[in-house]
Structure formats: structure tokens, C-alpha cells
PDB file of C-alpha atoms in Angstrom:
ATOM      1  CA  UNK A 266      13.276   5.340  31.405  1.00 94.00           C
ATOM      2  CA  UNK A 267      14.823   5.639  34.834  1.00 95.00           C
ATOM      3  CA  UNK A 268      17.755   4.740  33.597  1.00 94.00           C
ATOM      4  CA  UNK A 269      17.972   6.589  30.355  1.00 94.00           C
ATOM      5  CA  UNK A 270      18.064   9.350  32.461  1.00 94.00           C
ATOM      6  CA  UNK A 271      20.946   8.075  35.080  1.00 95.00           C
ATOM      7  CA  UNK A 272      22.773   7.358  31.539  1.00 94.00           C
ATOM      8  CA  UNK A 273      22.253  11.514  31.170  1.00 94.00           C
ATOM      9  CA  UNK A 274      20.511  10.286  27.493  1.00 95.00           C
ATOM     10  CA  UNK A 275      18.954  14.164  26.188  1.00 94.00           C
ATOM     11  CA  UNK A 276      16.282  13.865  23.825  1.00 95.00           C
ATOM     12  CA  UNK A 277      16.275  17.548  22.233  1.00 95.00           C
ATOM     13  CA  UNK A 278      12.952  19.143  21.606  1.00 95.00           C
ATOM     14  CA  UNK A 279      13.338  18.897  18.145  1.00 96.00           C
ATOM     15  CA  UNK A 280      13.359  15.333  17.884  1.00 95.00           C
ATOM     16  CA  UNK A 281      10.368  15.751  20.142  1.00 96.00           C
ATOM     17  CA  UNK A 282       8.323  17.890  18.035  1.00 95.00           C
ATOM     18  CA  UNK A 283       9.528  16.012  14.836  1.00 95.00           C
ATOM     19  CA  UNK A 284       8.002  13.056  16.055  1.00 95.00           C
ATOM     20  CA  UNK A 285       4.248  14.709  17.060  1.00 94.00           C
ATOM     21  CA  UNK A 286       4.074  16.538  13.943  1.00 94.00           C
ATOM     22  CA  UNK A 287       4.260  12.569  12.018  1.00 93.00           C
ATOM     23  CA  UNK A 288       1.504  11.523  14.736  1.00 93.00           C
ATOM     24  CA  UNK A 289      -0.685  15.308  13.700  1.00 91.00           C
ATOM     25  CA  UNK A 290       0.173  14.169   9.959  1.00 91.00           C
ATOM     26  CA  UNK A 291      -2.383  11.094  10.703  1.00 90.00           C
ATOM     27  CA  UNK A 292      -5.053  13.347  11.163  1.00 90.00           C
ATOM     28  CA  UNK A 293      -7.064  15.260   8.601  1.00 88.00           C
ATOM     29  CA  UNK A 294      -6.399  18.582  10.481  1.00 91.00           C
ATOM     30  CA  UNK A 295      -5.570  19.918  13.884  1.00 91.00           C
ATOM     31  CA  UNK A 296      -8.876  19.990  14.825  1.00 92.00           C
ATOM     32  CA  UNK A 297      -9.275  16.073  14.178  1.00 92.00           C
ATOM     33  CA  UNK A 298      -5.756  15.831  16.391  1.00 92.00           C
ATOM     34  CA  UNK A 299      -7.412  17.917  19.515  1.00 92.00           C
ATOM     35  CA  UNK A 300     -10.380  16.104  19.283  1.00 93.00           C
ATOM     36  CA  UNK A 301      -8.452  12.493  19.319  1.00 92.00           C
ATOM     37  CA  UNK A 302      -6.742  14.323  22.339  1.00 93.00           C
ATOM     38  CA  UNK A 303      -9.893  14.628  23.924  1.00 93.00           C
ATOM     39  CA  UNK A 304     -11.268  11.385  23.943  1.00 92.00           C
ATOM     40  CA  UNK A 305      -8.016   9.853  25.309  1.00 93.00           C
ATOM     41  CA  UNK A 306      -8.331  12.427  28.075  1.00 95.00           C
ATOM     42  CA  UNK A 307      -4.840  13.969  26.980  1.00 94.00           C
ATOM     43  CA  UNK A 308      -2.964  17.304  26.509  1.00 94.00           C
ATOM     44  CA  UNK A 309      -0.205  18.201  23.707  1.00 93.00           C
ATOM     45  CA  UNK A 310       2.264  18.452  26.564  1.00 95.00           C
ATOM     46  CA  UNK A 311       0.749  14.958  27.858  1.00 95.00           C
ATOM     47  CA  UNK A 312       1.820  13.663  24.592  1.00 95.00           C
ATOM     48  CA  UNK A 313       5.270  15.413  24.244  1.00 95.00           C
ATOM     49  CA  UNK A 314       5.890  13.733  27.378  1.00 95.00           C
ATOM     50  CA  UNK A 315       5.289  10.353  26.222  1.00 96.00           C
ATOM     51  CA  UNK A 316       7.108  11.170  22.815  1.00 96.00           C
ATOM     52  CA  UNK A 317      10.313  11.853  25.377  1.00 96.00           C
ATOM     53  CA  UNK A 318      10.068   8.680  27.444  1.00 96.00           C
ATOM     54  CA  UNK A 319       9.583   6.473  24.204  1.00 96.00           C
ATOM     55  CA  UNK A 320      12.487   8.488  22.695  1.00 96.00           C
ATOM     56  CA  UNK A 321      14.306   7.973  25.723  1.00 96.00           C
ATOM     57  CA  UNK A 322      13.880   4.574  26.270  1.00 96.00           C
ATOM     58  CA  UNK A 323      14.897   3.592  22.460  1.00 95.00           C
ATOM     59  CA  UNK A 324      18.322   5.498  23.116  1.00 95.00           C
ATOM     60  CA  UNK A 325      19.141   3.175  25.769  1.00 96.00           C
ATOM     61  CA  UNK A 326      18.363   0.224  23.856  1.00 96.00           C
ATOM     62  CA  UNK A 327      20.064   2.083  20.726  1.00 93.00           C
ATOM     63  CA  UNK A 328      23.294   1.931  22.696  1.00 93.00           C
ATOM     64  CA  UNK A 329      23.233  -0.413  25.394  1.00 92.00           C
ATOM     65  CA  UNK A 330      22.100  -3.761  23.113  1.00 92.00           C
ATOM     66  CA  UNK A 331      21.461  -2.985  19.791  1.00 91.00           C
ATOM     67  CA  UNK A 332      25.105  -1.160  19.261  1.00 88.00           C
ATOM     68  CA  UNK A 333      26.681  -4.075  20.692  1.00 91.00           C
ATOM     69  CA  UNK A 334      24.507  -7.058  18.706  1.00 92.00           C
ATOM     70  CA  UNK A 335      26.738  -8.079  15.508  1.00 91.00           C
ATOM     71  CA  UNK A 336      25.516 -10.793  13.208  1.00 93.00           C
ATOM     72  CA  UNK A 337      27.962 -12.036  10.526  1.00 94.00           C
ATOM     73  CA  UNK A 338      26.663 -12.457   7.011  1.00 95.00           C
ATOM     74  CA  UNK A 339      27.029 -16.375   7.731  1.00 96.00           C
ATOM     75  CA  UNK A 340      24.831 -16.421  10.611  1.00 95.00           C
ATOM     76  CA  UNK A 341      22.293 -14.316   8.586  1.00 94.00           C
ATOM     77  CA  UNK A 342      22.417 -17.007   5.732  1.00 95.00           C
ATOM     78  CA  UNK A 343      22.097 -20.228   8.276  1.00 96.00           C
ATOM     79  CA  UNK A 344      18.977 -18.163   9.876  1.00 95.00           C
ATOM     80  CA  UNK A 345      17.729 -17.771   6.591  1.00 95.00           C
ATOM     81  CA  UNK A 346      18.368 -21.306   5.368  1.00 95.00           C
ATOM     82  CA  UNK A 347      17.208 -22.715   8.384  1.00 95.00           C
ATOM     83  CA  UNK A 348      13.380 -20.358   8.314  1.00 95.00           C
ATOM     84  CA  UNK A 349      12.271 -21.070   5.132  1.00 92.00           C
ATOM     85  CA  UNK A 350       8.769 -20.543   5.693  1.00 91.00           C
ATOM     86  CA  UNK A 351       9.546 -17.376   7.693  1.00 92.00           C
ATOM     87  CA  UNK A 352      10.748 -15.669   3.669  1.00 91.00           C
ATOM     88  CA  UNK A 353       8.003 -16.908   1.856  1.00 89.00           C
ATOM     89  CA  UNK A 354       5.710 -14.504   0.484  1.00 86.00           C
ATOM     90  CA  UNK A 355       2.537 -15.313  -2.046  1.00 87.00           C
ATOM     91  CA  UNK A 356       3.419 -14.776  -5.658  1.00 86.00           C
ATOM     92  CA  UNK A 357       2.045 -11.184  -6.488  1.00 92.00           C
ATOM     93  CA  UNK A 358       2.038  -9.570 -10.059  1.00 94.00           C
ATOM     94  CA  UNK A 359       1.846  -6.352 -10.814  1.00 95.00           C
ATOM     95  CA  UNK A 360      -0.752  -5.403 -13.734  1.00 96.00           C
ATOM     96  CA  UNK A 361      -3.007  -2.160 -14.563  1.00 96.00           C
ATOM     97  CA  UNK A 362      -6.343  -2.321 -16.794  1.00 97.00           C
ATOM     98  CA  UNK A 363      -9.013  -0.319 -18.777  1.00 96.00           C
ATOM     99  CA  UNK A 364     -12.178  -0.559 -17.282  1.00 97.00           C
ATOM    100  CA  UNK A 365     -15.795   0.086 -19.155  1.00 95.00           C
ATOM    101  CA  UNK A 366     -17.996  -0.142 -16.650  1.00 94.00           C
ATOM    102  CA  UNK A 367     -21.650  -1.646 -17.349  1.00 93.00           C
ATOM    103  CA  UNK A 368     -23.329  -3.384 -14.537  1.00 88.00           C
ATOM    104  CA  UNK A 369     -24.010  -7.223 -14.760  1.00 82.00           C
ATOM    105  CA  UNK A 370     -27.791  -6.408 -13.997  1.00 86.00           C
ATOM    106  CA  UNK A 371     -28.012  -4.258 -17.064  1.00 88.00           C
ATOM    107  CA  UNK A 372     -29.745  -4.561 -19.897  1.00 91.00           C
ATOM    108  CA  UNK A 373     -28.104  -6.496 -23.038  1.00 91.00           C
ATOM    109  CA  UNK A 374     -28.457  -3.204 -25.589  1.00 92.00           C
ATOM    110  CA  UNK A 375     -26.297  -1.108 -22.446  1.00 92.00           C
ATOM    111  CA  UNK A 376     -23.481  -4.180 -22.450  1.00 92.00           C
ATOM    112  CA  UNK A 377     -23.795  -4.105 -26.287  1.00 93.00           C
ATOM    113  CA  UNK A 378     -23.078  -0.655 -26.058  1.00 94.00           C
ATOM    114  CA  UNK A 379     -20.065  -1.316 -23.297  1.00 94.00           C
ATOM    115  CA  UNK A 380     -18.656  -4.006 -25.216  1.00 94.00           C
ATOM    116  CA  UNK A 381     -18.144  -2.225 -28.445  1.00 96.00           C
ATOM    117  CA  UNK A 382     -16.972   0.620 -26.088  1.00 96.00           C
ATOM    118  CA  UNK A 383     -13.841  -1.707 -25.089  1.00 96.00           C
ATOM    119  CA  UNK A 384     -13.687  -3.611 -28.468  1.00 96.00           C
ATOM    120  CA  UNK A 385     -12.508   0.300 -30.046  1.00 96.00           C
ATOM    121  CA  UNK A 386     -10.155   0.353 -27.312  1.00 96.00           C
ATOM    122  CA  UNK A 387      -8.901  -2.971 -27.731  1.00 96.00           C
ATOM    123  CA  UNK A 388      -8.286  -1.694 -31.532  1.00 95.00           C
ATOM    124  CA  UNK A 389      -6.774   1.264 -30.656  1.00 95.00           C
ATOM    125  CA  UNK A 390      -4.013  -0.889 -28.186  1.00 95.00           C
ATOM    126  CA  UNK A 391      -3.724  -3.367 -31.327  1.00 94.00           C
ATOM    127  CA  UNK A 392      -2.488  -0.611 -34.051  1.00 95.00           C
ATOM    128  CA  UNK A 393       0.156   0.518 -31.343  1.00 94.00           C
ATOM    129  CA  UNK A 394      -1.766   2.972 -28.972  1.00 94.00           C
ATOM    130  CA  UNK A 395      -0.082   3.299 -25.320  1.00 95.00           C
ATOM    131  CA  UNK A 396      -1.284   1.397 -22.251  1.00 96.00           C
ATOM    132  CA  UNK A 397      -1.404   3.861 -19.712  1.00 95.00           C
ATOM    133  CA  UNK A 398      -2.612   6.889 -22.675  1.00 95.00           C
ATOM    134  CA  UNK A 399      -5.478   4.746 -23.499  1.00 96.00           C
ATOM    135  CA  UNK A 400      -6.315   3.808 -19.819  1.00 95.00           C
ATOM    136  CA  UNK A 401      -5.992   7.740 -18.792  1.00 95.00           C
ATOM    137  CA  UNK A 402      -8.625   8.442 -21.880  1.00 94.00           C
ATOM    138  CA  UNK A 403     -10.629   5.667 -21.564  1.00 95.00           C
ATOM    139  CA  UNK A 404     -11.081   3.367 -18.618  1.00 95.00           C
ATOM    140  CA  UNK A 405     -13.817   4.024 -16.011  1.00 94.00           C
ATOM    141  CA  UNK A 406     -12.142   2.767 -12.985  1.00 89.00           C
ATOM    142  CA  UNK A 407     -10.086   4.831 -10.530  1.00 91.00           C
ATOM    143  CA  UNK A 408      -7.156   3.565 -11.821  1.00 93.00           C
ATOM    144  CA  UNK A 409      -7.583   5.898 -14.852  1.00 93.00           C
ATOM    145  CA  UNK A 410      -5.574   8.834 -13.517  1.00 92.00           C
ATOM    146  CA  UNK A 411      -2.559   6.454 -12.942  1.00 94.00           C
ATOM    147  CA  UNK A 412      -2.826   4.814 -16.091  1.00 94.00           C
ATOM    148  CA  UNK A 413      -4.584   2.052 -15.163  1.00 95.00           C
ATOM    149  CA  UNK A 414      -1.930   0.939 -12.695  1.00 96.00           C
ATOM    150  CA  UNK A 415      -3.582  -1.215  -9.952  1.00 95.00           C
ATOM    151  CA  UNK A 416      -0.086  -1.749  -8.175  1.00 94.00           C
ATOM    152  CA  UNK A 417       0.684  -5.243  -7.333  1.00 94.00           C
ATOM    153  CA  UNK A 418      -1.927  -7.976  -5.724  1.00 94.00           C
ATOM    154  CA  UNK A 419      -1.455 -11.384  -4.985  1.00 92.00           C
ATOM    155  CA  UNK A 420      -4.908 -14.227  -5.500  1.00 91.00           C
ATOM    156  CA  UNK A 421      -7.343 -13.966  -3.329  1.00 91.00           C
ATOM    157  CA  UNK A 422      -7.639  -9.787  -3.659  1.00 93.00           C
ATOM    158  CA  UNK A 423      -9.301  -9.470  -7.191  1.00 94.00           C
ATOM    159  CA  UNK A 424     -12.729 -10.767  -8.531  1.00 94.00           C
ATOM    160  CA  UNK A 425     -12.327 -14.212 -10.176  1.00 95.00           C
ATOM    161  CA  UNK A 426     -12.162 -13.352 -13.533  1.00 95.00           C
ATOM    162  CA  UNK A 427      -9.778 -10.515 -13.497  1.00 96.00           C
ATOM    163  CA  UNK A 428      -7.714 -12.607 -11.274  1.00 95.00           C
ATOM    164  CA  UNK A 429      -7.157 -15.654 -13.296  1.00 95.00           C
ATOM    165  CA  UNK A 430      -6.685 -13.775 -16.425  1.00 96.00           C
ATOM    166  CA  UNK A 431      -4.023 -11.468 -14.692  1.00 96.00           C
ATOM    167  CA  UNK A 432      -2.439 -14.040 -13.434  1.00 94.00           C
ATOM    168  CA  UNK A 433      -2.196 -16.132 -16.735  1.00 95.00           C
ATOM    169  CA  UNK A 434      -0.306 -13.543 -18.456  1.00 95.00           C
ATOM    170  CA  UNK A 435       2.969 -12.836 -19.809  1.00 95.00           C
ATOM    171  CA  UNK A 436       4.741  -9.096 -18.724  1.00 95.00           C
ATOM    172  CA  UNK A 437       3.833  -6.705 -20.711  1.00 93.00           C
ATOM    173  CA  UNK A 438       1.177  -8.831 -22.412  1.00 95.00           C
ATOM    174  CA  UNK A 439      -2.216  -7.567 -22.441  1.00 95.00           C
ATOM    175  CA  UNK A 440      -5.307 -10.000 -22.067  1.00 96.00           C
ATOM    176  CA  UNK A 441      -8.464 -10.304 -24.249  1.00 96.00           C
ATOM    177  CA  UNK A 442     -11.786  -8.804 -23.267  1.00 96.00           C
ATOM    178  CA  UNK A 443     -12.521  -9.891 -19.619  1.00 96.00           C
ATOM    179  CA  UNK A 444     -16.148  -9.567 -18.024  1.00 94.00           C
ATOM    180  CA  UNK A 445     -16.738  -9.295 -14.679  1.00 94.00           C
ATOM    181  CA  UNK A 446     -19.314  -8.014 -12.539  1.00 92.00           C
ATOM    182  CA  UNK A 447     -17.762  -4.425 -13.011  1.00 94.00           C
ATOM    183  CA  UNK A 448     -17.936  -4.702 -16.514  1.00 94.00           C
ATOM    184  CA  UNK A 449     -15.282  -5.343 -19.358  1.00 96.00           C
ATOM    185  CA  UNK A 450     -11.911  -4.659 -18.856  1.00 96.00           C
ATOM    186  CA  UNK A 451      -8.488  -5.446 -20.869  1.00 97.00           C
ATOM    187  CA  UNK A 452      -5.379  -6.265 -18.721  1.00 97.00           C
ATOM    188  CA  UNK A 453      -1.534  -5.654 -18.677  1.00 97.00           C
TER     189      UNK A 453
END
């Protein structure tokens, strides 16, 4: 910091207060931010003052180092090539579902009643109904209001089931009746 400042690096007050009002956007409300404040024994201006130093501090790395690193696209690929392991991510798919929820306690007349509940929807998706329309209509989960979408997941995240029947499909394919403890669901 001390010499950010002998390098005469200004930090303006808007960058400043640009940068508190992402940390306040953490925070339900102000109130929420004051009390946070609190129990960290620390002001606003305690905090605008750290906001400055930080700022401060990555200017002088901004132009002393990082401005002067260069990396050719050759090195980039023999890092790469060389790290492997470092790239690798778990396969993930991407998939969204129609949930009837019946409980796997329940009695068999209430999952009689949930199956046939997802064996009209299953219909309605064979004679050409939409995905997402059905899902927003039908499906029980919280997913409804995006059409089902569950965004993507990798194994490990969803309950057995769902997960291996998920992961068996084709894109745009959509599963069978699946049961799991949630109830029945049909996937895409």
C-alpha cells in the first residue's frame, strides 16, 4: 500500500463506493449490512478505507507485474498439455423434469392416484405437448416456474434413481416414469 501511494496510484471515490454497494448487495437490506458492521466492530468509513487499500494495492500489481507478464499461446498449450488433471472436470448434463409429488410412506390408493397423475402427463408429452409448458402446468417441484429446468449437475448431486436415469439419456430425450422418494417424475 505504501507504495501504491509513492507510485501517486488515486483510487477515485467512485470506484470506492462501487465496490461497497456489491459488498451491501450481499445483504438482505441495510439494516442486515449495519448490523454485520457491528459485530466486526466496524464503521462504513472503516470499510471504505479498506475498499481503498485493497483497490490500491491491486493497481500496483495491475501495473507493476501483471502488465508486464506475457504468455504466448504456445506456452499456454504446453501448460495445458503438460496439467491434464488440472482441466478435468466431472461429466455434468444438463436436464429439467416434471415432478408429482407423493411421499414413499404414503398409502398405495395416494401413489395410485400420483401415478396416473404423471401417466396423463406422460400422454400429453407423447401426442406432442411442450416440455417446459407441461412442467410449468404440471410438475410439483420448484423447478415448475422454470420449466422444469434443474440446470446442470454432475453424479453424486441427485437421488439415485433420478440420477442414473438422467444420466442414461439421449439430449432431448425424455425418460419413462421414474420413482423416487419424492415421487414420480419424467426427465429431459
Amino acid at each position: 500500500y505504501q507504495q501504491s501511494q509513492k507510485d501517486g496510484i488515486q483510487i477515485t471515490d467512485q470506484k470506492v463506493d462501487d465496490q461497497l454497494a456489491s459488498i451491501k448487495k450481499r445483504f438482505p437490506n441495510e439494516t442486515e449490512f449495519k448490523n454485520a458492521l457491528d459485530k466486526m466492530n466496524l464503521t462504513e468509513d472503516e470499510v471504505k478505507s479498506q475498499i481503498k487499500r485493497g483497490l490500491s494495492i491491486r493497481e500496483l500489481i495491475d501495473q507493476k507485474i501483471t502488465s508486464k507478464v506475457v504468455i504466448t499461446d504456445e506456452e499456454s498449450k504446453a501448460y495445458y498439455d503438460e496439467n491434464p488433471q488440472m482441466f478435468k472436470q466431472p461429466a455434468q448434463i444438463k436436464a429439467s423434469h416434471i415432478l408429482i409429488k407423493v411421499d414413499a410412506k404414503a398409502d398405495e390408493t395416494k401413489k395410485a392416484e400420483a401415478r396416473k397423475k404423471i401417466e396423463e402427463v406422460q400422454q400429453k408429452l407423447k401426442d406432442g405437448g411442450d416440455f417446459a409448458t407441461l412442467a410449468k402446468e404440471y410438475s410439483e417441484g420448484p423447478s415448475n416456474a422454470k420449466g422444469g429446468d434443474l440446470g446442470y449437475f454432475r453424479r453424486g448431486q441427485m437421488v439415485k434413481p433420478f440420477e442414473d436415469a438422467a444420466m442414461a439419456l439421449k439430449p432431448n430425450e425424455v425418460s419413462d416414469i421414474v420413482e423416487t422418494r419424492f415421487g414420480y417424475h419424467l426427465i429431459k
